[in-house]
Coordinates of C-alpha atoms in Angstrom, one line a residue:
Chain A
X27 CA 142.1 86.4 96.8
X28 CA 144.2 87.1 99.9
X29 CA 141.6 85.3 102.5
X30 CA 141.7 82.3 99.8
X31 CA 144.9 80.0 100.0
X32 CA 143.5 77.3 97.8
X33 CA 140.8 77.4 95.7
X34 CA 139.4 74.7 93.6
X35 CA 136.6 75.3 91.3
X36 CA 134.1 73.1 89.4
X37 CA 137.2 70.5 89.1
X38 CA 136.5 67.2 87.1
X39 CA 138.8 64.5 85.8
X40 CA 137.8 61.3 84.3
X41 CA 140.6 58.5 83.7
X42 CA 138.5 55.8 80.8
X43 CA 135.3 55.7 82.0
X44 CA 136.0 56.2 85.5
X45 CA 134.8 59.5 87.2
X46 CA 137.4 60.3 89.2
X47 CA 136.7 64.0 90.6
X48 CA 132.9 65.2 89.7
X49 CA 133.1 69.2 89.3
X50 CA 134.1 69.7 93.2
X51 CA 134.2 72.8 94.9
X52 CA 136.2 73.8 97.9
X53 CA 138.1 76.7 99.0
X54 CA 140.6 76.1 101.6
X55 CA 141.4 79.5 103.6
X56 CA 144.7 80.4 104.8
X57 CA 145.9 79.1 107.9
X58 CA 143.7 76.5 108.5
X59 CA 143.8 72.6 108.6
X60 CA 141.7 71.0 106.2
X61 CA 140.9 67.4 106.7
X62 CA 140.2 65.6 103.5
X63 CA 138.4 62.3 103.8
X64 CA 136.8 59.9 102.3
X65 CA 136.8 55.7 101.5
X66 CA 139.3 54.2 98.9
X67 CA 138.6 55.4 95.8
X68 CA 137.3 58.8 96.5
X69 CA 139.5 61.3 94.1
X70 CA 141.5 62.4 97.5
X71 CA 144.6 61.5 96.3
X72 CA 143.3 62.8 92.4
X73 CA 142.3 66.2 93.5
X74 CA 145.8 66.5 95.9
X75 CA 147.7 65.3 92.2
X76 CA 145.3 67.9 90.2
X77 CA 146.6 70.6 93.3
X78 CA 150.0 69.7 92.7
X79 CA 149.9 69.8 88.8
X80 CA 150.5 66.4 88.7
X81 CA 147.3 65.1 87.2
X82 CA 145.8 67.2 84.3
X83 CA 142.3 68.0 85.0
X84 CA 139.3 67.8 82.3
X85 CA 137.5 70.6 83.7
X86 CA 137.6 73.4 86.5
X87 CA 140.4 75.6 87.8
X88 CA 142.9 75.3 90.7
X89 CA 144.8 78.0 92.3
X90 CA 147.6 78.0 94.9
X91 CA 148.0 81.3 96.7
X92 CA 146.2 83.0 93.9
X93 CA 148.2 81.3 91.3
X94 CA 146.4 78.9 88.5
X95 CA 148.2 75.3 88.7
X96 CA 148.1 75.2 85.2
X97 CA 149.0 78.7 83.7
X98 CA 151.7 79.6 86.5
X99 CA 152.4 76.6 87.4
X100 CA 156.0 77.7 88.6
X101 CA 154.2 80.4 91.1
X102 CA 151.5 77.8 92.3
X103 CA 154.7 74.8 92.5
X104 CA 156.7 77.3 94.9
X105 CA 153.8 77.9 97.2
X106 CA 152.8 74.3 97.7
X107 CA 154.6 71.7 99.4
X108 CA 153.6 68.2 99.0
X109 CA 154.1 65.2 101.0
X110 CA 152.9 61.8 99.1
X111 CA 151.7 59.0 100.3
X112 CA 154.1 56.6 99.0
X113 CA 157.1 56.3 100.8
X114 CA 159.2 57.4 97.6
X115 CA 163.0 58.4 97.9
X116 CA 166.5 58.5 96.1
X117 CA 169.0 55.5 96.8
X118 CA 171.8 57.3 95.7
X119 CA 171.6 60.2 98.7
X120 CA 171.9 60.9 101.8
X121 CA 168.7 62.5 103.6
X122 CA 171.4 66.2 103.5
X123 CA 171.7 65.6 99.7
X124 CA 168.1 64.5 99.4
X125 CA 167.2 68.1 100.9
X126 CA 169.5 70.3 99.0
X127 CA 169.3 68.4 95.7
X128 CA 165.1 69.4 96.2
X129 CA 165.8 73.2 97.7
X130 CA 167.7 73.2 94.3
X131 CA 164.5 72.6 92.1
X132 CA 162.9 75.0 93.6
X133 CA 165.7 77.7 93.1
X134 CA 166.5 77.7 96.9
X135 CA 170.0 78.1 96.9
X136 CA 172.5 78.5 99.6
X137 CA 169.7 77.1 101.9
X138 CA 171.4 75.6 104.6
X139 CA 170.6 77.5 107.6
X140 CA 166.5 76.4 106.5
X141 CA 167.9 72.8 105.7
X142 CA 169.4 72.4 109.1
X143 CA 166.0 74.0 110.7
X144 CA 163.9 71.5 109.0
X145 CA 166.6 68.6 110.4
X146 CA 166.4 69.3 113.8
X147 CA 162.2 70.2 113.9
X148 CA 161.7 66.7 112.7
X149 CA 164.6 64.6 114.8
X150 CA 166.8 63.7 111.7
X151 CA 169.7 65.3 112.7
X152 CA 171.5 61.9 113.3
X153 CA 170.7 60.7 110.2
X154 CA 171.1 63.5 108.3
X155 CA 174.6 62.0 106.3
X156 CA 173.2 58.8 106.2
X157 CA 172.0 56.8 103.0
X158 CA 168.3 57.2 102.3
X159 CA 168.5 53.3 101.8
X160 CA 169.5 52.7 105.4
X161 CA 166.6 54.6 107.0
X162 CA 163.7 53.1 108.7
X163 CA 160.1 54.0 107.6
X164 CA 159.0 56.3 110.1
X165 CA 162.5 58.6 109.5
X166 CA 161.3 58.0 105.5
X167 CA 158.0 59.4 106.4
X168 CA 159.9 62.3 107.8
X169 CA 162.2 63.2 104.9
X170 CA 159.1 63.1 102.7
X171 CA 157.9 66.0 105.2
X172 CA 161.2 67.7 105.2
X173 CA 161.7 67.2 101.7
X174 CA 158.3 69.2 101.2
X175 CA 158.8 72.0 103.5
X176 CA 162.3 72.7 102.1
X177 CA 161.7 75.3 100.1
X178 CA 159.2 77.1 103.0
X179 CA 155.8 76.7 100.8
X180 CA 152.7 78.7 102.0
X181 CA 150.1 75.7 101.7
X182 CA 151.2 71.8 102.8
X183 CA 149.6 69.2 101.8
X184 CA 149.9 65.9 103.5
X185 CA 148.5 62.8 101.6
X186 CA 148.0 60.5 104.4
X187 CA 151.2 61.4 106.2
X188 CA 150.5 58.8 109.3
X189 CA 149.7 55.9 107.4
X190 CA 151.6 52.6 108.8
X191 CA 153.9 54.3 110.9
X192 CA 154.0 53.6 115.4
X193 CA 152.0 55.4 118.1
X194 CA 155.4 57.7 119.0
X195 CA 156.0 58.7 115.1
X196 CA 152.2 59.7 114.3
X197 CA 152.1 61.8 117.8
X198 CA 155.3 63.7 116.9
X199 CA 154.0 64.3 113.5
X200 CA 150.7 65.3 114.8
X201 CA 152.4 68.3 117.0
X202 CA 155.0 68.4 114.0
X203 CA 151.5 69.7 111.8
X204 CA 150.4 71.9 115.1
X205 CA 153.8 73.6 114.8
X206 CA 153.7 74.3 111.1
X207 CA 150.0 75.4 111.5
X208 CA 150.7 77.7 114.5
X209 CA 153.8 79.1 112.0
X210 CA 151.2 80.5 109.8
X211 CA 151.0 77.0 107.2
X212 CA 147.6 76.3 105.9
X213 CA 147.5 72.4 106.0
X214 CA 145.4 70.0 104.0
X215 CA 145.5 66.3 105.6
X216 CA 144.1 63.1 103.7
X217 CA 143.7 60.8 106.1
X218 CA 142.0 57.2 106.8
X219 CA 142.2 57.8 110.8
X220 CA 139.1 59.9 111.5
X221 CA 140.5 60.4 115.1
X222 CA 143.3 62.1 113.7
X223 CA 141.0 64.0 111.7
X224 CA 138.9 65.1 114.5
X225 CA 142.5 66.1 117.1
X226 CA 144.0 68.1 114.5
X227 CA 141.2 69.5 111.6
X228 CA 139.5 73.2 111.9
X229 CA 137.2 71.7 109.1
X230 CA 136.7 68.5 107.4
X231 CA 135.6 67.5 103.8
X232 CA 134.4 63.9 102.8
X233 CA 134.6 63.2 99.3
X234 CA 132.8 60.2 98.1
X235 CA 132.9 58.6 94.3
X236 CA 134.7 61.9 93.0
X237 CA 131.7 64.2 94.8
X238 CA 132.1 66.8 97.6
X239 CA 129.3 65.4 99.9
X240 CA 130.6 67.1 102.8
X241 CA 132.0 70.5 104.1
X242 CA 131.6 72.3 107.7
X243 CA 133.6 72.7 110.5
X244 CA 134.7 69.4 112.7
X245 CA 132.3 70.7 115.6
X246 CA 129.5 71.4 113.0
X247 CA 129.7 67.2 111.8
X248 CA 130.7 66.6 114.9
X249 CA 127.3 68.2 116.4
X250 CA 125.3 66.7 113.9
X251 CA 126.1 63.4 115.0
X252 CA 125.7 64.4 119.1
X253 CA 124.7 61.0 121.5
X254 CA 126.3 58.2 122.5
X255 CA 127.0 54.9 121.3
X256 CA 126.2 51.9 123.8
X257 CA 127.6 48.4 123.4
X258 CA 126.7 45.6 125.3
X259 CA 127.4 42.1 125.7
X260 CA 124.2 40.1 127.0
X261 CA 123.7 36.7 127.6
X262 CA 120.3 35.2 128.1
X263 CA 116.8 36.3 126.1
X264 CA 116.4 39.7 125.1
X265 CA 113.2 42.0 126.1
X266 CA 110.7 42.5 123.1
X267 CA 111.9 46.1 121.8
X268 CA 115.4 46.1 121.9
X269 CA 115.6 42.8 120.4
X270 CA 115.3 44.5 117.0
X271 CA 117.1 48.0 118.7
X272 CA 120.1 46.3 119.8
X273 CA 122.2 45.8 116.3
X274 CA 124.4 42.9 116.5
X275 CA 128.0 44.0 116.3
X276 CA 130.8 41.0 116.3
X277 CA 128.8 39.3 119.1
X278 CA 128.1 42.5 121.1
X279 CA 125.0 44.6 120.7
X280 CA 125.2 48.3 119.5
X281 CA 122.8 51.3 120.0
X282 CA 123.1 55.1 119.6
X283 CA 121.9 56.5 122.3
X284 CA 120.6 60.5 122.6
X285 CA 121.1 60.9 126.5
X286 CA 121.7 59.0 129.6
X287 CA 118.1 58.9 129.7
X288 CA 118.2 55.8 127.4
X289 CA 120.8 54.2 128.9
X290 CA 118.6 54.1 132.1
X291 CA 115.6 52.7 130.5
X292 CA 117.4 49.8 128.2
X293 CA 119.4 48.8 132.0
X294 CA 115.9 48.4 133.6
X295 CA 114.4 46.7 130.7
X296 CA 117.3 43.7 130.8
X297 CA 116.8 43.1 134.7
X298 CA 113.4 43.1 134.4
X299 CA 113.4 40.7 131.7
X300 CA 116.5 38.3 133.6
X301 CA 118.8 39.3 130.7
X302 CA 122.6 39.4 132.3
X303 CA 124.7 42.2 131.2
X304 CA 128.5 40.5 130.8
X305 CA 130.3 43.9 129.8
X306 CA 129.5 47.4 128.8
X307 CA 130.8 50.0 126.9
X308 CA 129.3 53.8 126.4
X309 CA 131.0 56.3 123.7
X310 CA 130.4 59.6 122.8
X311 CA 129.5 59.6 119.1
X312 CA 132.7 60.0 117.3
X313 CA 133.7 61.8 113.4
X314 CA 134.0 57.9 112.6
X315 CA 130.2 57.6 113.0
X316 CA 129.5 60.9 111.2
X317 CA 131.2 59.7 108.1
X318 CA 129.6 56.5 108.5
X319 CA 126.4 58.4 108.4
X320 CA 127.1 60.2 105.4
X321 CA 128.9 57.3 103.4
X322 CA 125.5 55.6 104.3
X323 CA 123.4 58.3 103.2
X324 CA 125.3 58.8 100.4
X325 CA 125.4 54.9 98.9
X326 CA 121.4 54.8 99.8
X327 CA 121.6 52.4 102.9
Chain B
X4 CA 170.8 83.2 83.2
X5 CA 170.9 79.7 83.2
X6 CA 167.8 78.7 86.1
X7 CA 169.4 77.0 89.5
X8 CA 166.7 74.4 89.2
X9 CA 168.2 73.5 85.8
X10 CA 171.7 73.1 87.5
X11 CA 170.3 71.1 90.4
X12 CA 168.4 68.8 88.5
X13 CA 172.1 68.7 86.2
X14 CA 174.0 68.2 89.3
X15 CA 172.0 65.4 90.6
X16 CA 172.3 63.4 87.8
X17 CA 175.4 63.6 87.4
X18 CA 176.4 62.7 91.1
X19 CA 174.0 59.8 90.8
X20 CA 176.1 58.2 88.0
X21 CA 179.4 59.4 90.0
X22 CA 178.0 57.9 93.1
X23 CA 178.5 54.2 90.7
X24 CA 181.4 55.1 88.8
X25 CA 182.6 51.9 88.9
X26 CA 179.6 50.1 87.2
X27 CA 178.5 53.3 85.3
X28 CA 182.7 54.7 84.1
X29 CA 184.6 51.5 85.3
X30 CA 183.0 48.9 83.4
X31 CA 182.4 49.8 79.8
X32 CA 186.1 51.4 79.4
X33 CA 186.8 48.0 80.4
X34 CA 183.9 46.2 77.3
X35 CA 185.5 48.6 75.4
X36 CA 189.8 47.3 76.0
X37 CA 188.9 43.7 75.5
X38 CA 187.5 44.4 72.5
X39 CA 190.4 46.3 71.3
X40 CA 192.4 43.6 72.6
X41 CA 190.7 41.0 71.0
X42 CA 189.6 42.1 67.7
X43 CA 193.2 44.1 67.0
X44 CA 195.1 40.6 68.0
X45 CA 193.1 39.2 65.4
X46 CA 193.0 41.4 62.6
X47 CA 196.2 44.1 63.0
X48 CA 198.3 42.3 60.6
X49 CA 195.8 41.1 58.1
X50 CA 193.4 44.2 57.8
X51 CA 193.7 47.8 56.7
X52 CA 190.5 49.8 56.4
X53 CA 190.8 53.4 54.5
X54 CA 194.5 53.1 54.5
X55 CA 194.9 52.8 57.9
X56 CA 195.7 50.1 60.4
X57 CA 193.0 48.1 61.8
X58 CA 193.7 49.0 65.5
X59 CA 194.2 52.8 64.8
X60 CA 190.7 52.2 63.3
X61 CA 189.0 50.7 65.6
X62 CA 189.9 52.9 68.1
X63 CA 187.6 55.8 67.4
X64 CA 184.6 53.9 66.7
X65 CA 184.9 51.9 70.3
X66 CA 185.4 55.4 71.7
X67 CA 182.5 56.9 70.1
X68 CA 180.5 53.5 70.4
X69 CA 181.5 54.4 74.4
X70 CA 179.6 57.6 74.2
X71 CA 176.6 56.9 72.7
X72 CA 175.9 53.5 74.7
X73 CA 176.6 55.4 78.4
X74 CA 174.6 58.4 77.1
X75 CA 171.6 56.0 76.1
X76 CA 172.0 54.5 79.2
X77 CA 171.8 57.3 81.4
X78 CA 169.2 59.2 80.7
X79 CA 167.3 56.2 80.1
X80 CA 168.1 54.3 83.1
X81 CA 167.6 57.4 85.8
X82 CA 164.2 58.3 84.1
X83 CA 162.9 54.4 84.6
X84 CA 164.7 53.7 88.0
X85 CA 162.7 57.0 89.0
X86 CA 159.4 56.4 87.7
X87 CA 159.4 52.4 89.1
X88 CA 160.4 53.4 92.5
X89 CA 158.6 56.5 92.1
X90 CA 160.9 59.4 93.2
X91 CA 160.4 61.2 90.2
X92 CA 157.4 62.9 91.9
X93 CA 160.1 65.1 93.2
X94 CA 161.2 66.7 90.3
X95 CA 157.4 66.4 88.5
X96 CA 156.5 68.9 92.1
X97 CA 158.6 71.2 91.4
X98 CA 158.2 74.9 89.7
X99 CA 160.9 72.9 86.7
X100 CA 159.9 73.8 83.2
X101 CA 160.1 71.2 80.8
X102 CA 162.5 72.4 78.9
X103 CA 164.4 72.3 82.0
X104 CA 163.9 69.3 82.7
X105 CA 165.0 68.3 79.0
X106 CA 167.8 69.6 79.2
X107 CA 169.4 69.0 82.9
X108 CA 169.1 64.9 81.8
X109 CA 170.5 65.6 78.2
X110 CA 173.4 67.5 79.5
X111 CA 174.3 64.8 82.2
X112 CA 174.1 62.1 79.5
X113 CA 176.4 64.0 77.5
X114 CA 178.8 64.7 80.5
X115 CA 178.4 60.5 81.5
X116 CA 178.8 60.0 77.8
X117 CA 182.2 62.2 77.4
X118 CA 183.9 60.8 80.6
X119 CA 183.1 57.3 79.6
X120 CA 184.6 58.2 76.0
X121 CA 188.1 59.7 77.2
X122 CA 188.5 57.0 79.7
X123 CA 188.0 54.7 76.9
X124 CA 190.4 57.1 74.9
X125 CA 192.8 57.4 77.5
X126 CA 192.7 53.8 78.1
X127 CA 193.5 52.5 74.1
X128 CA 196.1 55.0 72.8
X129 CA 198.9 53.3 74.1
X130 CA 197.7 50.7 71.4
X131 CA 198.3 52.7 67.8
X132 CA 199.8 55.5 66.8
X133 CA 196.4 57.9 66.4
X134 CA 196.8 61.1 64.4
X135 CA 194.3 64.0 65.1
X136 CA 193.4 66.0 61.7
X137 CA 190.5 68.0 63.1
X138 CA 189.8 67.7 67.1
X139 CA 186.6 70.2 66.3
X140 CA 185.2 67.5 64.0
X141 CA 185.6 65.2 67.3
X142 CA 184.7 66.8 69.9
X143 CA 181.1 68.3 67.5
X144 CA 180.1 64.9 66.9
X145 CA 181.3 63.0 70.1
X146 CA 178.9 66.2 71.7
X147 CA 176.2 65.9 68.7
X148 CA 175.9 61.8 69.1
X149 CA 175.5 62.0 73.2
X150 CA 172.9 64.3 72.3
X151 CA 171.0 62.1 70.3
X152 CA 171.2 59.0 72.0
X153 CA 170.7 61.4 75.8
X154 CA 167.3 62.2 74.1
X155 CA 166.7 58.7 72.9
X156 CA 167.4 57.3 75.8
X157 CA 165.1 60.0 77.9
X158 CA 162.2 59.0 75.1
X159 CA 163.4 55.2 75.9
X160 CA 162.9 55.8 79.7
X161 CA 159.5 57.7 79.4
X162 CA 157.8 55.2 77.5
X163 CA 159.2 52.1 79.0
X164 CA 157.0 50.8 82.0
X165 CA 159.0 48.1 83.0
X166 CA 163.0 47.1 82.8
X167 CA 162.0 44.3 80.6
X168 CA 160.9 47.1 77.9
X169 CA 163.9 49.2 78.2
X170 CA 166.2 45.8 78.3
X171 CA 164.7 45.1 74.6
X172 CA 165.1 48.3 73.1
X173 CA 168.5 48.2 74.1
X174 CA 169.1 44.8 73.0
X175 CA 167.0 45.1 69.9
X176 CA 167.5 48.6 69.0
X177 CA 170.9 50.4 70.2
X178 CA 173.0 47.3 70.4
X179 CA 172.1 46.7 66.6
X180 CA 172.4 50.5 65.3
X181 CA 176.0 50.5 67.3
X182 CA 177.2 47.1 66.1
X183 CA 176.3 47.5 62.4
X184 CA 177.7 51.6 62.0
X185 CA 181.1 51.1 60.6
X186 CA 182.8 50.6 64.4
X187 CA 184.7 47.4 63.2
X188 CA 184.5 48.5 59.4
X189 CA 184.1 50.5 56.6
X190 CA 180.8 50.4 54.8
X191 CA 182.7 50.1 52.0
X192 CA 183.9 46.8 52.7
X193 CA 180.3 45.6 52.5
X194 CA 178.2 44.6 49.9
X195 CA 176.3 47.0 48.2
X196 CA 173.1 46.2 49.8
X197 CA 174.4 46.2 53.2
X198 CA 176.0 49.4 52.3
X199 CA 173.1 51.1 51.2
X200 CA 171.3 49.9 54.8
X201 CA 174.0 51.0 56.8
X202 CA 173.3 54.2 55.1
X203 CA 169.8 54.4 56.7
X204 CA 171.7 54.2 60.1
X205 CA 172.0 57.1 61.5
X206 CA 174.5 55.6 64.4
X207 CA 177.2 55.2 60.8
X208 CA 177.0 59.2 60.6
X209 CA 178.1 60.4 64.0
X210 CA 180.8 57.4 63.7
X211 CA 182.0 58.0 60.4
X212 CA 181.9 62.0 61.4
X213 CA 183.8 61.1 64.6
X214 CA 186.7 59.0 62.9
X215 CA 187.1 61.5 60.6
X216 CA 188.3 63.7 62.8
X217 CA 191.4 62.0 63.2
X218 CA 192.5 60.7 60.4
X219 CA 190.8 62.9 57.6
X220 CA 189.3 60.2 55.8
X221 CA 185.4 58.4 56.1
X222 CA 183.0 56.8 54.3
X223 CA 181.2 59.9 53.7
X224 CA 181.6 63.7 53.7
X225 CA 182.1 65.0 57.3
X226 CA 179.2 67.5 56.3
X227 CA 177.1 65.1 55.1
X228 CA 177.4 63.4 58.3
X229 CA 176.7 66.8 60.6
X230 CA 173.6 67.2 58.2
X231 CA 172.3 63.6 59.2
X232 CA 173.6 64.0 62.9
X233 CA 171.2 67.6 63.2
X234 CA 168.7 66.5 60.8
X235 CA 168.3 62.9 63.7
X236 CA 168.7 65.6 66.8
X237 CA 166.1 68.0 65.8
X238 CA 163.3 65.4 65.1
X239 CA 164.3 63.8 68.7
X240 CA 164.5 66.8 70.6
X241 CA 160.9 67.7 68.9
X242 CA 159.8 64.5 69.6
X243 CA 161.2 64.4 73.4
X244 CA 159.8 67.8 74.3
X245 CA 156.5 67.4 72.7
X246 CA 156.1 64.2 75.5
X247 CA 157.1 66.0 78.1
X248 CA 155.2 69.2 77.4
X249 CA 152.3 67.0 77.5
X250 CA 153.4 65.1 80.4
X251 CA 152.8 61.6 78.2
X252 CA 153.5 58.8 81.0
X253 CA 154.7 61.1 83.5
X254 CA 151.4 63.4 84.3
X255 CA 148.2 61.9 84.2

């Protein structure tokens, strides 16, 4: 069990008639990042609950670290630290209080030196005797993520951790994740950003309706999906073929292209027929068109 | 060895009602003196209930009434203020058993419950001359009542979704049980079907119990009124740890 930080086996959970998680399987190894993705609705934030013993499942097994969430749940608690995806806090404290009341649960006492550690790495020594009330959102988001890391847990797990918050919090949170990672952390990372995904994930997994429809390594999807994709405003008739090849896209044209090759032909084509290019784009093929690939698979498009 | 989770779970709850003293310690000792005031203006020269005057009498029962309504209150108002804006998720995380978990808010009650009780003591002696036959009789069921109405109130707060729900129980439920115990009477002053209700209220026991205490007299047998008070505490700590064992409104 050592090379397994998390493992999650055959895990199902139904709320009513809903299928929330449908008997998913993933192993997460230790000291790796693990993107979890998928569209609204997908059981990300479900299985992250069902890690975090928050959510009882119908069916399967989870351990932490070798622990079972369910049978020792105290073991599996201490190794995990959570970070939800609401921005929940205390109005009575201040962010200091917030962190030692939580050390407390977690039987971490006399944990200042760690307290003040986790203060400065994420810029909230200012504000560390301030109200929790009187705090922006972005320094929220960051007690959330000291408030998880406060009691040094083996395995993070940060339920969409960059959601609504400005370019300059999300890139110190993204080398704030590097860090922890680089400290030995395994992370797992819901997120909607694929982009963020693809800059900070060793592997991804896309979860769709409850199922595990995807799991490889970023450059595996990432490879799978290898090309560009061309947009073009025209203006003027379009030749024959690429009438029907060039998908409209909010009043530009789109097309995924394999090599440069294409790009060549499609430019001759359009001068040949009098068609007047007005702008151009060209993009290497992203993880936000692999997803869209496999949601579309997936759904039967 | 009592777990430090335990204690910091205790500690917070108790700071939390510290950190508002003045709306959570303040204020009822305050409900608590005009009531004295008013109600021993009205009645001191006209009633005596069990022998003794009416303001000695009333004393006790606002003090315990004190208790139990700030011991409600607290368990029941931390648990819903945390699940509506969602912070409980802290504590659910967390390697807390939940017995643990029972406990740290029952104890806090019962610590918001006492202060709230001797500052409504403190605040009403001046007014009668109070003898004190048995303080272990008052300080068992002033402990005994927080108890109940802590796990009552942590039952209240788990199954209420929304402050409307909690608002109604209180109005509906503790206000009534408080009112009609024997705090401004003696059961015996009622009629006999009243008196046989009031017997159904478990509220009259831990009052009765309580008053008895000082002045060695009540409605009914002090140990008829611990039996009640245990026989009330065990079915709501059962109740309260069977719902949190399964995690009813709190884990999905």
């Amino acid at each position: 069990m050592k090379d397994i930080a998390v493992s999650i086996e055959k895990v199902s959970k139904r709320y009513g008639q809903t299928i929330a998680l449908d008997s998913v399987d993933l192993t997460v190894r230790p000291g790796e990042i693990l993107g979890l993705l998928g569209p609204n609705g997908a059981g990300k934030t479900t299985l992250i609950s069902a890690m975090a013993g928050l959510v009882r499942t119908d069916a399967g097994a989870i351990t932490i670290m070798g622990h079972d969430v369910q049978r020792n749940y105290r073991q599996a608690r201490r190794a995990l630290g959570v970070v939800p995806q609401e921005l929940a806090f205390d109005p009575f404290f201040t962010v200091r209080e917030t962190l030692r009341l939580q050390s407390g649960y977690f039987g971490a006492v006399n944990n200042d030196d760690w307290i003040d550690h986790v203060l400065v790495s994420l810029d909230l020594v200012a504000k560390a005797n301030s109200n929790m009330r009187t705090l922006s959102g972005g320094m929220k988001r960051r007690v959330l993520v000291a408030q998880a890391l406060v009691h040094r847990p083996p395995v993070i797990v940060l339920d969409e951790p960059t959601a609504g918050v400005d370019v300059e919090l999300r890139q110190s949170l993204w080398r704030f994740i590097r860090e922890l990672n680089r400290d030995g952390h395994t992370i797992i990372l819901t997120t909607h950003y694929l982009d963020e995904a693809q800059a900070l994930c060793d592997r991804i997994a896309i979860l769709r309706a409850g199922r595990l429809v995807a799991l490889d390594t970023t450059s595996n999807l990432l490879e799978t999906c290898s090309g560009y994709l061309l947009r073009i405003l025209l203006e003027g008739d379009i030749p024959a073929p690429y009438a029907n090849l060039l998908v409209v896209s909010g009043g530009w044209r789109e097309i995924e292209l394999k090599s440069f090759k294409e790009l060549e032909l499609i430019l001759s084509a359009m001068r040949e027929g009098g068609t007047r290019i007005v702008d151009i784009e060209i993009n290497k093929l992203d993880l936000e068109a692999v997803f869209l690939r496999i949601m579309q698979k997936e759904s039967g498009i | 060895m009592i777990a430090s989770g335990f204690i910091a779970l205790c500690n917070k709850e108790v700071l939390r009602f510290a950190k508002v003293g003045f709306q959570t310690i303040a204020a009822p000792i305050l409900t608590a003196v005009l009531y004295l005031l008013i109600f021993s203006h009205a009645l001191e020269a006209k009633v005596r209930v069990l022998g003794i005057g009416y303001t000695a009498f009333l004393i006790p029962g606002l003090v315990m009434m004190a208790v139990l309504q700030n011991a409600f209150a607290n368990s029941s108002s931390s648990i819903i203020q945390s699940k509506i804006t969602g912070n409980i998720v802290f504590v659910l995380l967390s390697p807390l058993s939940h017995t643990e978990f029972f406990f740290a808010y029952v104890v806090a009650a019962i610590i918001r419950g006492i202060c709230v009780g001797v500052g409504v003591f403190l605040a009403t002696i001046w007014f009668a001359n109070l003898s004190f036959e048995s303080p272990w009789w008052i300080l068992t069921f002033a402990v005994l009542g927080a108890a109940i109405m802590a796990s009552l109130g942590l039952i209240a707060g788990i199954w209420a979704e929304k402050f409307d729900q909690l608002a109604a129980l209180q109005n509906f439920l503790i206000m009534p049980l408080t009112f009609l115990s024997g705090v401004f009477y003696s059961i015996h002053s009622l009629p006999d079907f009243w008196q046989n209700l009031s017997r159904w209220n478990p509220v009259f026991y831990m009052i009765d119990g309580f008053r008895f205490g000082f002045f060695g007299v009540s409605d009914v047998s002090p140990w008829i009124s611990l039996a009640a008070s245990l026989g009330v505490l065990t079915v709501l700590v059962t109740a309260t740890l069977n719902m949190l064992r399964r995690g009813y409104k709190l884990r999905a």
